[in-house]
Short mmCIF file of C-alpha atoms in Angstrom, two decimals:
data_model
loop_
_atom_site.label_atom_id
_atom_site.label_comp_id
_atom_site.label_asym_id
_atom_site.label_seq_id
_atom_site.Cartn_x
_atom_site.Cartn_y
_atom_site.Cartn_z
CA UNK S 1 0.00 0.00 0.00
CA UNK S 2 1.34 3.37 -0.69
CA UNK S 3 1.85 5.89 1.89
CA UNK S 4 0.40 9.06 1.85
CA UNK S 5 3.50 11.65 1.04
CA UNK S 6 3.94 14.82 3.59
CA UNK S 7 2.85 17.91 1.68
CA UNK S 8 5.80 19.62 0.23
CA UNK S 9 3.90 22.91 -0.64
CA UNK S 10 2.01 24.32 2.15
CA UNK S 11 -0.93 25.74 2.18
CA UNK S 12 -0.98 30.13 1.70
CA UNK S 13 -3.14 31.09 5.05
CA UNK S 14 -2.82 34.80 3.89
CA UNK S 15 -5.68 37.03 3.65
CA UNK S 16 -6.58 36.90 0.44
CA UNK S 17 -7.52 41.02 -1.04
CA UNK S 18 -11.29 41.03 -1.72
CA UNK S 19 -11.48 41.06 -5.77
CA UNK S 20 -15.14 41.57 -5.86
CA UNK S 21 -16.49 45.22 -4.85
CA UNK S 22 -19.37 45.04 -2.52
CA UNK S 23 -22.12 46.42 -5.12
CA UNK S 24 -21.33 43.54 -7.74
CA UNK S 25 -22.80 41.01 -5.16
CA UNK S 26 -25.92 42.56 -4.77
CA UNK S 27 -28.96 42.44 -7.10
CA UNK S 28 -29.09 45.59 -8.25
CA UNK S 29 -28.97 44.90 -12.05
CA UNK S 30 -32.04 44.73 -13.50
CA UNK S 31 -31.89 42.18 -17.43
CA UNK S 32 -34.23 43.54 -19.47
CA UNK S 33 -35.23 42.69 -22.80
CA UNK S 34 -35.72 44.95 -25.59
CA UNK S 35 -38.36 44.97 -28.67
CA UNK S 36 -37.11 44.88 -32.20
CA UNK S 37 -38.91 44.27 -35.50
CA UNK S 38 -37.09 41.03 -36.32
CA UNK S 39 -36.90 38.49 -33.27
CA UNK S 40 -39.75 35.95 -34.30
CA UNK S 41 -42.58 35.97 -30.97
CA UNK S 42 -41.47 32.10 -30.94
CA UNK S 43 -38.06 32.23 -30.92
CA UNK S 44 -38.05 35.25 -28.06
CA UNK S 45 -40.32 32.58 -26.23
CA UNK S 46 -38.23 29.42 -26.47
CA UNK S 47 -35.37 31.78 -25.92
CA UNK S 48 -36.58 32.91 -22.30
CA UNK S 49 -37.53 29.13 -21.53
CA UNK S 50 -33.97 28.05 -22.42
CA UNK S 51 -31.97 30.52 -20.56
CA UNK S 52 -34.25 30.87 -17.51
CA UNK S 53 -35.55 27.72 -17.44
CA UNK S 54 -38.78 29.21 -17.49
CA UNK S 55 -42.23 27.02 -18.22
CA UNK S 56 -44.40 28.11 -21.41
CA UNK S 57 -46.47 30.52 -19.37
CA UNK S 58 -44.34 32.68 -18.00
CA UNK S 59 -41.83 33.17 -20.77
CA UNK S 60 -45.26 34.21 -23.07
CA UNK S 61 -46.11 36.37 -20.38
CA UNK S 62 -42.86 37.77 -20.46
CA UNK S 63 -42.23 38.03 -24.38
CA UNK S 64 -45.47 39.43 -24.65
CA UNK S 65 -44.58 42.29 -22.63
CA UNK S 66 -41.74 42.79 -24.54
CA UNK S 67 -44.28 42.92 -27.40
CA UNK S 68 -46.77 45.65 -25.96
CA UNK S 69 -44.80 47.77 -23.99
CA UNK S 70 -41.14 47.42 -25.56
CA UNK S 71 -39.09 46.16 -23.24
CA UNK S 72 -39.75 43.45 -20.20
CA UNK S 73 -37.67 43.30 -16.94
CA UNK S 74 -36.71 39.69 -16.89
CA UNK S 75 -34.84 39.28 -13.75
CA UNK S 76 -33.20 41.04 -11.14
CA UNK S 77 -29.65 40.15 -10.16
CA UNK S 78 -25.65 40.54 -9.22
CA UNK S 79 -23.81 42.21 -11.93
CA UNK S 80 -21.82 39.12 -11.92
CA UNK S 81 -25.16 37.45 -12.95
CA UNK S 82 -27.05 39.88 -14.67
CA UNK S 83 -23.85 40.09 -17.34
CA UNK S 84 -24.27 36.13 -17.72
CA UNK S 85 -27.94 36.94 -18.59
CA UNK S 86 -27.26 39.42 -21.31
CA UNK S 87 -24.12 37.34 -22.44
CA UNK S 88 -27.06 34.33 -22.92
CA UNK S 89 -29.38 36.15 -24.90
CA UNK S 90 -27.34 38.06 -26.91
CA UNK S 91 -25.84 34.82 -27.75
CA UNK S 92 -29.42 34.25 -29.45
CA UNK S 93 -29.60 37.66 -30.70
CA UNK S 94 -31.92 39.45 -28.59
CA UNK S 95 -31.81 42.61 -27.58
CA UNK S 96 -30.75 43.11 -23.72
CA UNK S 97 -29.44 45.13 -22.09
CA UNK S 98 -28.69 45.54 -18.11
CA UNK S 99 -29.81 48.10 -16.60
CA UNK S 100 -28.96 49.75 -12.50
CA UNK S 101 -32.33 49.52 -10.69
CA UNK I 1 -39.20 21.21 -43.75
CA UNK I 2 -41.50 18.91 -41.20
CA UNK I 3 -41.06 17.03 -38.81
CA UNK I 4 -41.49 13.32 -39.27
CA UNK I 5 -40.76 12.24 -35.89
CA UNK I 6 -39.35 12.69 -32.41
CA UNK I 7 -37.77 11.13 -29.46
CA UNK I 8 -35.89 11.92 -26.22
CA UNK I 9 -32.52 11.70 -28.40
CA UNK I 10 -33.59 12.98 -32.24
CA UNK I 11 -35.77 15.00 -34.05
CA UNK I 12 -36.24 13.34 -37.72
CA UNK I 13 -37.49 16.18 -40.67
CA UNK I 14 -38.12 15.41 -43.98
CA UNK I 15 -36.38 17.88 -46.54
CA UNK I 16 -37.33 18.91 -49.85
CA UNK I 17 -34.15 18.69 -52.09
CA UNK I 18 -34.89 22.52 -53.24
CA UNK I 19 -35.38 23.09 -49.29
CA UNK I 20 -32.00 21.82 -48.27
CA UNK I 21 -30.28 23.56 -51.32
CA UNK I 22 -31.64 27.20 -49.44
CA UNK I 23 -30.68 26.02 -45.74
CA UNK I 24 -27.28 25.27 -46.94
CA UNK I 25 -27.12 28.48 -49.07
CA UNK I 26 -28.95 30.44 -46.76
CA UNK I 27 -26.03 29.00 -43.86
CA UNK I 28 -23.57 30.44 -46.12
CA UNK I 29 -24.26 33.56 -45.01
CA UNK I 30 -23.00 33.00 -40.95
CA UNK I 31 -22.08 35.08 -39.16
CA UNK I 32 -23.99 38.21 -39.93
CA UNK I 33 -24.49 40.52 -36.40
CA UNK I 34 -21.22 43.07 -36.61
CA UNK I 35 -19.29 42.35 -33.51
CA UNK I 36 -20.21 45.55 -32.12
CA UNK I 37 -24.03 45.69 -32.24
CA UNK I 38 -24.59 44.57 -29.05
CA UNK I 39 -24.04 46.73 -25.98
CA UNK I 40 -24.79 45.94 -22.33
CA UNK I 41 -26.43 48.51 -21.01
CA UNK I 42 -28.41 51.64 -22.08
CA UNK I 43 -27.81 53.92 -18.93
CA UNK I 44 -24.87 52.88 -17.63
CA UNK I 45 -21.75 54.98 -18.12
CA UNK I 46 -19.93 53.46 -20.87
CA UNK I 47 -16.79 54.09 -18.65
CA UNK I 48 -18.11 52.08 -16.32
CA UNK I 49 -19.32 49.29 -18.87
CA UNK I 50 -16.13 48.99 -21.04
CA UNK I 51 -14.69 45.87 -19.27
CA UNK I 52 -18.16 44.29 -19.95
CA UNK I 53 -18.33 45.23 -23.25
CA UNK I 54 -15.13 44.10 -24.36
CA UNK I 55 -15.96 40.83 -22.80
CA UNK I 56 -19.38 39.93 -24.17
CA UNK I 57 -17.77 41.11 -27.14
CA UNK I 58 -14.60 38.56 -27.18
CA UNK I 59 -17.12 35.74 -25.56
CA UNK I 60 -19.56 36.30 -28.73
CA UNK I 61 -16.86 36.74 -31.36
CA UNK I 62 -15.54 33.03 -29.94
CA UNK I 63 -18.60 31.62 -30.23
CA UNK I 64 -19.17 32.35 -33.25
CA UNK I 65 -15.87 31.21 -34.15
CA UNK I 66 -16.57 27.85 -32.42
CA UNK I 67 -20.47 27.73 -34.10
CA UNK I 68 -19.07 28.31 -37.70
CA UNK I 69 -16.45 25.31 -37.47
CA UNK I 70 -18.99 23.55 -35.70
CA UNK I 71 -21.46 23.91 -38.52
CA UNK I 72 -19.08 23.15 -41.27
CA UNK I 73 -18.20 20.04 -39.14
CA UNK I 74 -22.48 19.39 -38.83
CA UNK I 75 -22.68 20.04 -43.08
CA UNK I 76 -20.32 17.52 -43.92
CA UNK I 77 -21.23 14.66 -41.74
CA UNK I 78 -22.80 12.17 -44.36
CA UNK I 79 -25.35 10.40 -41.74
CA UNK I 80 -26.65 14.15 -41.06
CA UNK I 81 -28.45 14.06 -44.65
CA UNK I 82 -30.34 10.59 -45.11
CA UNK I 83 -31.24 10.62 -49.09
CA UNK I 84 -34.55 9.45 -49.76
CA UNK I 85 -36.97 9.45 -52.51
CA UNK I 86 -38.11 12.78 -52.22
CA UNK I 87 -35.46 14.58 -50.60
CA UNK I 88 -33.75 14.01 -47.27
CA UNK I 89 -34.29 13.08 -43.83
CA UNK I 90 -32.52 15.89 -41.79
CA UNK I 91 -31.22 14.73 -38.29
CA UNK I 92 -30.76 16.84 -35.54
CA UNK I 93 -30.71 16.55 -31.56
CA UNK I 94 -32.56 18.92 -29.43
CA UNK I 95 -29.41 20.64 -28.34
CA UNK I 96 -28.10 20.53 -32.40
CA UNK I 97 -31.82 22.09 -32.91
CA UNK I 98 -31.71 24.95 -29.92
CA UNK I 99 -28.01 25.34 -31.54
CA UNK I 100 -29.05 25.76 -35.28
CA UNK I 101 -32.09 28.47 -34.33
CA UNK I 102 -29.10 30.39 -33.10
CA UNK I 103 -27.13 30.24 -35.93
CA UNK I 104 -29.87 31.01 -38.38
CA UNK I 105 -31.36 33.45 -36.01
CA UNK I 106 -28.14 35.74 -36.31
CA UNK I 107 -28.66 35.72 -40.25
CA UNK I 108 -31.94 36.80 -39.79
CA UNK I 109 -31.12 39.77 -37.63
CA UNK I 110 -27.86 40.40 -39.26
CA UNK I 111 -29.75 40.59 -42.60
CA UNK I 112 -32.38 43.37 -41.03
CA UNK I 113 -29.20 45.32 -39.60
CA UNK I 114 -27.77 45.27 -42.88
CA UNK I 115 -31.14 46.55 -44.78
CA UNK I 116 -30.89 48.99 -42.32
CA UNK I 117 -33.03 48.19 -39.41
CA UNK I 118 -36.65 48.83 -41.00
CA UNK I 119 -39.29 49.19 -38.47
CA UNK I 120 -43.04 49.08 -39.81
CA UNK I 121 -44.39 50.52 -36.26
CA UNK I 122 -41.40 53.56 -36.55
CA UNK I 123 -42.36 54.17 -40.05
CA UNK I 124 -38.53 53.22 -41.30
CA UNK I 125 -38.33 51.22 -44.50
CA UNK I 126 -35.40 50.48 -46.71
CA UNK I 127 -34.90 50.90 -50.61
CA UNK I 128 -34.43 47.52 -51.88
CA UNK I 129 -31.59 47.02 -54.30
CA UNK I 130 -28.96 44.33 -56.16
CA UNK I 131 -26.79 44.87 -53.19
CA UNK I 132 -28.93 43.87 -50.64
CA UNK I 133 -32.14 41.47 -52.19
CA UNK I 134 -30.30 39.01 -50.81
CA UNK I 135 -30.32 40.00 -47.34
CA UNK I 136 -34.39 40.32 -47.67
CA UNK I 137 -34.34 37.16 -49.00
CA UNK I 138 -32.11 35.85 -46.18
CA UNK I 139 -34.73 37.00 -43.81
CA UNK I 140 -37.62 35.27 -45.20
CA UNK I 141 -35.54 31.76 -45.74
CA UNK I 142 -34.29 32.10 -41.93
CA UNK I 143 -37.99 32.76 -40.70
CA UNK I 144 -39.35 29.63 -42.76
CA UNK I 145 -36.77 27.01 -40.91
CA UNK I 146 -36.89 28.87 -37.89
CA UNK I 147 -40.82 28.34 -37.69
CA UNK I 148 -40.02 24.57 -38.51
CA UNK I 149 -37.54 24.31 -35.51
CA UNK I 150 -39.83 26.08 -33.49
CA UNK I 151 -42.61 23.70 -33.88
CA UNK I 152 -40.74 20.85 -33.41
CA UNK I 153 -39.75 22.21 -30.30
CA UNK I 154 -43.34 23.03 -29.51
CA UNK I 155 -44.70 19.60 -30.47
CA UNK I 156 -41.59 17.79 -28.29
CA UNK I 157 -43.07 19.96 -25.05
CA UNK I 158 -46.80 19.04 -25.67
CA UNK I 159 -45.56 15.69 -25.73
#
């Protein structure tokens, strides 16, 4: 059976500087989608279900709103997480945006 | 383009021959959204934004990258397009399906971006010329397959 080696490195107990500034951990950020002439009602639907996870429902709710009043707040988050958001449905082509609430 | 059948790995479509002649001409076209059409925020100070901005921008340029090898790669697999007496049977998984609206859905908008962004409800239109039929015609093609994903999408979730 093998032995179990003493660690040569050891570990770095330093305090580690804080890389994150207090405001990108909080869920300020609101994602909100934007209406255009092009994204098909469908595709903005199945878009929301994919990245949010969403059921049916609630991403027609959502796209609809988009629809009739130009623009739908979709969630509110991090900055951390509202970027991933946007990054995710630009990715598809839609038009988001984050916005400070 | 419909769909012939579906399971938890596959959808199955049957393809007109003239049909898979315009996906495959139409898929020419990728990638059409300029890299610097999309912006994260509309109130933020673009100061304060520029990190993100050059990020998303890097992270969608890659992907595009990867998407366009990857759909080369998807074009020339022979099992993808199953000859059969009336055209093809077009295979495609539902993550190769979510994957493909993406790709044809940034034709679509990168066509109406480069007609010039026409918006009935604003009252913009666009003069169509030589240069840029094809773009309208780009638009219409992406819509049609689009639709057919869509419902086969829709008709997967109703089970």
């Amino acid at each position: 059976m093998a032995e179990t080696a003493e660690p040569l490195v050891l570990p770095d107990i330093g305090h580690e500087e804080e890389t994150s500034p207090k405001d990108s951990l909080e869920p300020g950020y609101l994602v909100i989608c934007w209406d255009d002439p092009v994204n098909l009602m469908d595709y903005v639907t199945h878009v929301f279900q994919t990245v949010f996870g969403w059921n049916k429902p609630k991403a027609e709710f959502h796209m609809l709103q988009v629809h009739n009043q130009g623009k739908s707040v979709l969630t509110r988050e991090s900055l951390e997480k509202a970027e991933h958001y946007v990054h995710q449905l630009q990715k598809y082509s839609l038009h988001a945006t984050m916005e400070r609430d | 383009m419909n769909l012939l059948e579906f399971d938890e790995t596959n959808f199955v479509f049957e393809l007109g021959k003239r049909e898979k002649r315009l996906l495959l001409e139409v898929l020419k076209l990728y990638p059409l959204i300029p890299s610097t059409y999309h912006k994260p925020s509309k109130s933020l100070d673009e100061t304060e934004v520029a990190a993100t901005q050059k990020l998303l921008q890097e992270a969608l340029a890659e992907r595009k990258q990867e998407s366009k090898k990857q759909l080369q790669s998807m074009l020339n697999e022979v099992s993808r397009f199953k000859e059969t007496k009336s055209g093809y049977r077009f295979i495609l998984s539902p993550q190769q399906a979510d994957w493909l609206l993406e790709v044809i859905n940034d034709i679509r908008v990168g066509s109406w971006i480069l007609l010039g962004q026409p918006d009935e409800k604003q009252g913009t239109t666009f003069d169509l010329t030589e240069t840029n039929a094809r773009y309208l015609w780009a638009m219409e093609v992406c819509g049609y397959f689009q639709f057919a994903l869509l419902k086969a999408f829709e008709l997967r979730s109703s089970g």
